[in-house]
mmCIF file of C-alpha atoms in Angstrom:
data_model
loop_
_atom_site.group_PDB
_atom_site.id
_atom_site.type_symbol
_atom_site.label_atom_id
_atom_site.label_comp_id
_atom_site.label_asym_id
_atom_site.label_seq_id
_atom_site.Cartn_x
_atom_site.Cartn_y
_atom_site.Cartn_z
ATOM 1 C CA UNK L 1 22.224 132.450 -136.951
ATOM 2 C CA UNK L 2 21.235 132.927 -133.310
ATOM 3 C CA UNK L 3 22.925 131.199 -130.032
ATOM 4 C CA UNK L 4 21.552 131.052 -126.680
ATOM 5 C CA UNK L 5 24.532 131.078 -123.769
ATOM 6 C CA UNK L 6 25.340 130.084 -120.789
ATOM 7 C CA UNK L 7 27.782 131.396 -118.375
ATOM 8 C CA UNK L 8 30.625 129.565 -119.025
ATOM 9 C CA UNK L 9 31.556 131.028 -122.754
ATOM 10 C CA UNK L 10 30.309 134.286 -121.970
ATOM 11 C CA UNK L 11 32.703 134.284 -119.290
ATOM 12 C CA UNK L 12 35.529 132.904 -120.948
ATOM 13 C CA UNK L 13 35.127 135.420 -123.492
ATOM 14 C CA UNK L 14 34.809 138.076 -121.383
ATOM 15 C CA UNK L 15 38.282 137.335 -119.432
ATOM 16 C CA UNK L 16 39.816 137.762 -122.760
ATOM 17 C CA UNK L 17 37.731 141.589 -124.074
ATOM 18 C CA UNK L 18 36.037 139.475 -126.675
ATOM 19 C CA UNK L 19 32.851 139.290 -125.667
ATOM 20 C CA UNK L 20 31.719 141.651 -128.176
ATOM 21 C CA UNK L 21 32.544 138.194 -130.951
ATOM 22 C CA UNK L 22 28.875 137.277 -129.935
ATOM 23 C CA UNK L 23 27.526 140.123 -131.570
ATOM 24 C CA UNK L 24 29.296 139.872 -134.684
ATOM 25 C CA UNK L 25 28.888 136.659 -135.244
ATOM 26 C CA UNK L 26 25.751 135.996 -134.401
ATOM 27 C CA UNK L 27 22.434 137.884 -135.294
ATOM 28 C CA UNK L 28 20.946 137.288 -132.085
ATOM 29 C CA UNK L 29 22.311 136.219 -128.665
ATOM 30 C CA UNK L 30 19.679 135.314 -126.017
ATOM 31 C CA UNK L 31 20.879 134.006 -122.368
ATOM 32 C CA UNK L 32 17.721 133.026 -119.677
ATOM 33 C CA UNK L 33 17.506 134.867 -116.787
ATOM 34 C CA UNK L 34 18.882 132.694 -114.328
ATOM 35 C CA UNK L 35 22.662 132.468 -116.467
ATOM 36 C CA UNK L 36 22.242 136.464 -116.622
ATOM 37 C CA UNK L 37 21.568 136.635 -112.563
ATOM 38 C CA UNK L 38 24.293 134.308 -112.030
ATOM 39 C CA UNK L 39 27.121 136.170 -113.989
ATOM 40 C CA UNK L 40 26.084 139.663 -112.931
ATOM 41 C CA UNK L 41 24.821 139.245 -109.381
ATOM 42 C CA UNK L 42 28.532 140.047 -108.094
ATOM 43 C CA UNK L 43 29.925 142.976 -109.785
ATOM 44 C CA UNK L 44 33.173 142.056 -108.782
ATOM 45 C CA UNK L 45 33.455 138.093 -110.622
ATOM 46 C CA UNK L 46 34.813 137.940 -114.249
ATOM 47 C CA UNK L 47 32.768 138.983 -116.607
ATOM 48 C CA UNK L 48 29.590 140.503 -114.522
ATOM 49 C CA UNK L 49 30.177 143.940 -115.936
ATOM 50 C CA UNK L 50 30.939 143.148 -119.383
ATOM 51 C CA UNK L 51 27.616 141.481 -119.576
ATOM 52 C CA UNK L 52 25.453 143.958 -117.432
ATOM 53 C CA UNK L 53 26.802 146.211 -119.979
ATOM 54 C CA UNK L 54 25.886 143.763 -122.938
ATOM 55 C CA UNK L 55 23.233 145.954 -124.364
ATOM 56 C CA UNK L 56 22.678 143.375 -127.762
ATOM 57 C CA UNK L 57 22.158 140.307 -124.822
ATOM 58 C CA UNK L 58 18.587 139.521 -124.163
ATOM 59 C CA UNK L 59 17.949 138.332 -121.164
ATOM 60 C CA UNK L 60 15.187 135.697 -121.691
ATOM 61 C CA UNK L 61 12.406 134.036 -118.844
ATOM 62 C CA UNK L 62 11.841 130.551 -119.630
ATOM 63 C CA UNK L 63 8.311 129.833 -118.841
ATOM 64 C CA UNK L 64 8.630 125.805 -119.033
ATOM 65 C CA UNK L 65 9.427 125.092 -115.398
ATOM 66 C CA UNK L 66 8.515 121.504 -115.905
ATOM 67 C CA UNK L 67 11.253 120.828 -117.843
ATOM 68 C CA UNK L 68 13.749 122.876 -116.083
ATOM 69 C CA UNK L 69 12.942 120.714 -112.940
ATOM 70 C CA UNK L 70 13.634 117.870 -114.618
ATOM 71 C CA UNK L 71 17.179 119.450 -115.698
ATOM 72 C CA UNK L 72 17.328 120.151 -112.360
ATOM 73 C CA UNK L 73 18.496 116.347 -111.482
ATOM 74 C CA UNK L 74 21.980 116.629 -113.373
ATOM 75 C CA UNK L 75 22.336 120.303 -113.371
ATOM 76 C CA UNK L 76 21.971 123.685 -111.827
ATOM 77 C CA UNK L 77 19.287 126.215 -112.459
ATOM 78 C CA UNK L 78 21.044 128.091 -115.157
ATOM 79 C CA UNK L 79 22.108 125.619 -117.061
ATOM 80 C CA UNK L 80 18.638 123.513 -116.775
ATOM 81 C CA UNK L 81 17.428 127.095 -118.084
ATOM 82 C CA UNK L 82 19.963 127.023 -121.123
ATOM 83 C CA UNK L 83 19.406 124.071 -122.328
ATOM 84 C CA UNK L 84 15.431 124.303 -122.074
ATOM 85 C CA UNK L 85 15.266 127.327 -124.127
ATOM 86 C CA UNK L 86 17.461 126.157 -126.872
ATOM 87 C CA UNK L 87 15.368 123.459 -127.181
ATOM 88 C CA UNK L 88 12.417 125.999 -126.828
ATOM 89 C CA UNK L 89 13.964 127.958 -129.460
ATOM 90 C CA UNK L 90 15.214 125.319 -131.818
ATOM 91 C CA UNK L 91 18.629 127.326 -131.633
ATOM 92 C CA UNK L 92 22.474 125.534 -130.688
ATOM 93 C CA UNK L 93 23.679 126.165 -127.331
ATOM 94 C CA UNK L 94 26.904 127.615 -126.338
ATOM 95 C CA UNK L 95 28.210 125.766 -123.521
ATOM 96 C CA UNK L 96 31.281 124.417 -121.937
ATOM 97 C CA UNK L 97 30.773 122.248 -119.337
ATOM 98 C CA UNK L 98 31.111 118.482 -119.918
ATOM 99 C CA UNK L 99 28.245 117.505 -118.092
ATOM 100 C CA UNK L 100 25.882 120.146 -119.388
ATOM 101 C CA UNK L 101 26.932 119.154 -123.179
ATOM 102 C CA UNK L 102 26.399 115.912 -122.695
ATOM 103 C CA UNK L 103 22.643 116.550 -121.355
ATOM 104 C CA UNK L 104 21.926 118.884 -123.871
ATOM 105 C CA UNK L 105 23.178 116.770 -126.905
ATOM 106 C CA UNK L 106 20.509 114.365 -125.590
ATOM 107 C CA UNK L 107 18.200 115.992 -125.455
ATOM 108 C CA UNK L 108 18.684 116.852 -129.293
ATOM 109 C CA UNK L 109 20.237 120.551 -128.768
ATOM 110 C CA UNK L 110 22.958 121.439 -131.272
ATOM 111 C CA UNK L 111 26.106 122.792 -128.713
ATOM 112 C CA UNK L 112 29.265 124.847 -128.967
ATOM 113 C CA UNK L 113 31.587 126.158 -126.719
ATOM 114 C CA UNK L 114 33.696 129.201 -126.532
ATOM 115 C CA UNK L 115 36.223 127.363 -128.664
ATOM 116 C CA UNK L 116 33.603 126.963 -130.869
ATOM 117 C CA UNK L 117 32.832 130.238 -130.933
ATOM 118 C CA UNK L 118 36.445 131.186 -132.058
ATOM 119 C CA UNK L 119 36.383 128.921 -134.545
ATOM 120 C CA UNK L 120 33.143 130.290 -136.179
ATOM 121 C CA UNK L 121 35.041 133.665 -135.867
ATOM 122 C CA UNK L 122 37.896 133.027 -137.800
ATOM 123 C CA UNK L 123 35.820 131.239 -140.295
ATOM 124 C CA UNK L 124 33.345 134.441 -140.655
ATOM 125 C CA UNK L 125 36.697 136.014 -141.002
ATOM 126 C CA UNK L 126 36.371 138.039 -137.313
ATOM 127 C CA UNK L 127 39.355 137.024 -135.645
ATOM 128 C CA UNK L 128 43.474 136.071 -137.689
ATOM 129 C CA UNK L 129 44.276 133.417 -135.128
ATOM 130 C CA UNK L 130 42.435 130.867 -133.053
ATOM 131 C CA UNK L 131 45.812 130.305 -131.151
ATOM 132 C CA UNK L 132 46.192 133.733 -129.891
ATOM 133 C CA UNK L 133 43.164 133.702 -128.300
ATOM 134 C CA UNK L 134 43.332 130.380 -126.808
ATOM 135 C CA UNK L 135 46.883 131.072 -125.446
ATOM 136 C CA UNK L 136 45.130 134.106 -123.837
ATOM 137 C CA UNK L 137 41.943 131.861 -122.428
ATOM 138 C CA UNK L 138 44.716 129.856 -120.532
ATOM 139 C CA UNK L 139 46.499 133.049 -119.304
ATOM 140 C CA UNK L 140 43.283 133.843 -117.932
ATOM 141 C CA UNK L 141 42.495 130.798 -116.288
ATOM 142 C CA UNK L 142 39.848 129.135 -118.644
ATOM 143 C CA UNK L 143 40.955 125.517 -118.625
ATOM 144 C CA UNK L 144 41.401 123.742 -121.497
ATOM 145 C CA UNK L 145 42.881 120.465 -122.093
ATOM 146 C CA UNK L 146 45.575 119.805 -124.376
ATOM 147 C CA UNK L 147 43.798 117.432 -126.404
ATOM 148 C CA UNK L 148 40.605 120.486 -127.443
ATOM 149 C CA UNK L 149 43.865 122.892 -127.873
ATOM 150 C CA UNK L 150 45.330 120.656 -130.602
ATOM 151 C CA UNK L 151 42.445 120.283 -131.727
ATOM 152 C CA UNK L 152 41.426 123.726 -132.162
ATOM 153 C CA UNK L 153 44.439 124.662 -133.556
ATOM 154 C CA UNK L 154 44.206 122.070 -136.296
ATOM 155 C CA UNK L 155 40.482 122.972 -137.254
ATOM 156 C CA UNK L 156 41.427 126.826 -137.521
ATOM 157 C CA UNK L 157 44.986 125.304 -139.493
ATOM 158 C CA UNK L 158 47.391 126.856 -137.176
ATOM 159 C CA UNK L 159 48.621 123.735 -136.482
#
């Protein structure tokens, strides 16, 4: 299966060294240009060099600038981008923010997030514990409310 990202879980991941989960998990991680400008543009944010350094992460243009500008009402550019070229691509989305998931579920586009992500890791048998990692997320300061923490926990049964 293939995922197209945008910053949030690639971030996330990042904070904790698991980034390389995308890989492993997924035959084919693409992220549009404007997500992979806006993680690595400062070397110094979380994340930016993990991903510069990202050599399976394809950096994709998406050519339909109609529809990113009319993304472009609710949400920023890399998002709008996201969520255009999973639809494009007919592939799910991994993506945390609430307002950006809503959009994108709209507009038919199958979503994840990063916990998600961990949970399709421990399933695939990548990753022991969900809870670890989530513990670590918060450490790191990925917020999470208690209620998707729970719930997490209960769909990887570590609960």
């Amino acid at each position: 299966m293939s995922l197209v990202a945008n910053a949030g879980p690639l971030i996330a991941l990042a904070r904790i060294g698991k980034l390389e989960l995308l890989p492993a998990a997924y035959a084919e991680v693409l992220v549009p240009n404007a997500v992979y400008q806006e993680i690595t543009e400062d070397p110094l944010l979380p994340g930016a060099q993990e991903v510069a350094q990202a050599g399976w992460l394809s950096s994709v243009e998406v050519t339909d600038s109609r529809a990113v500008a009319r993304m472009r009402f609710w949400l920023d550019q890399g998002e709008s981008e996201a969520i255009v070229l999973a639809q494009d691509r007919a592939m799910p989305l991994a993506i945390d923010e609430r307002r950006g998931r809503r959009i994108a579920a709209a507009f038919g586009v199958d979503i994840t997030g990063t916990v998600g992500i961990l949970l399709a890791c421990k399933r695939l048998g990548l990753i022991d514990t969900v809870t670890v990692l989530l513990d670590e997320l918060i450490q790191n300061g990925v917020r999470l409310s208690p209620f998707l923490y729970e719930s997490a926990r209960r769909l990887a049964q570590e609960a």
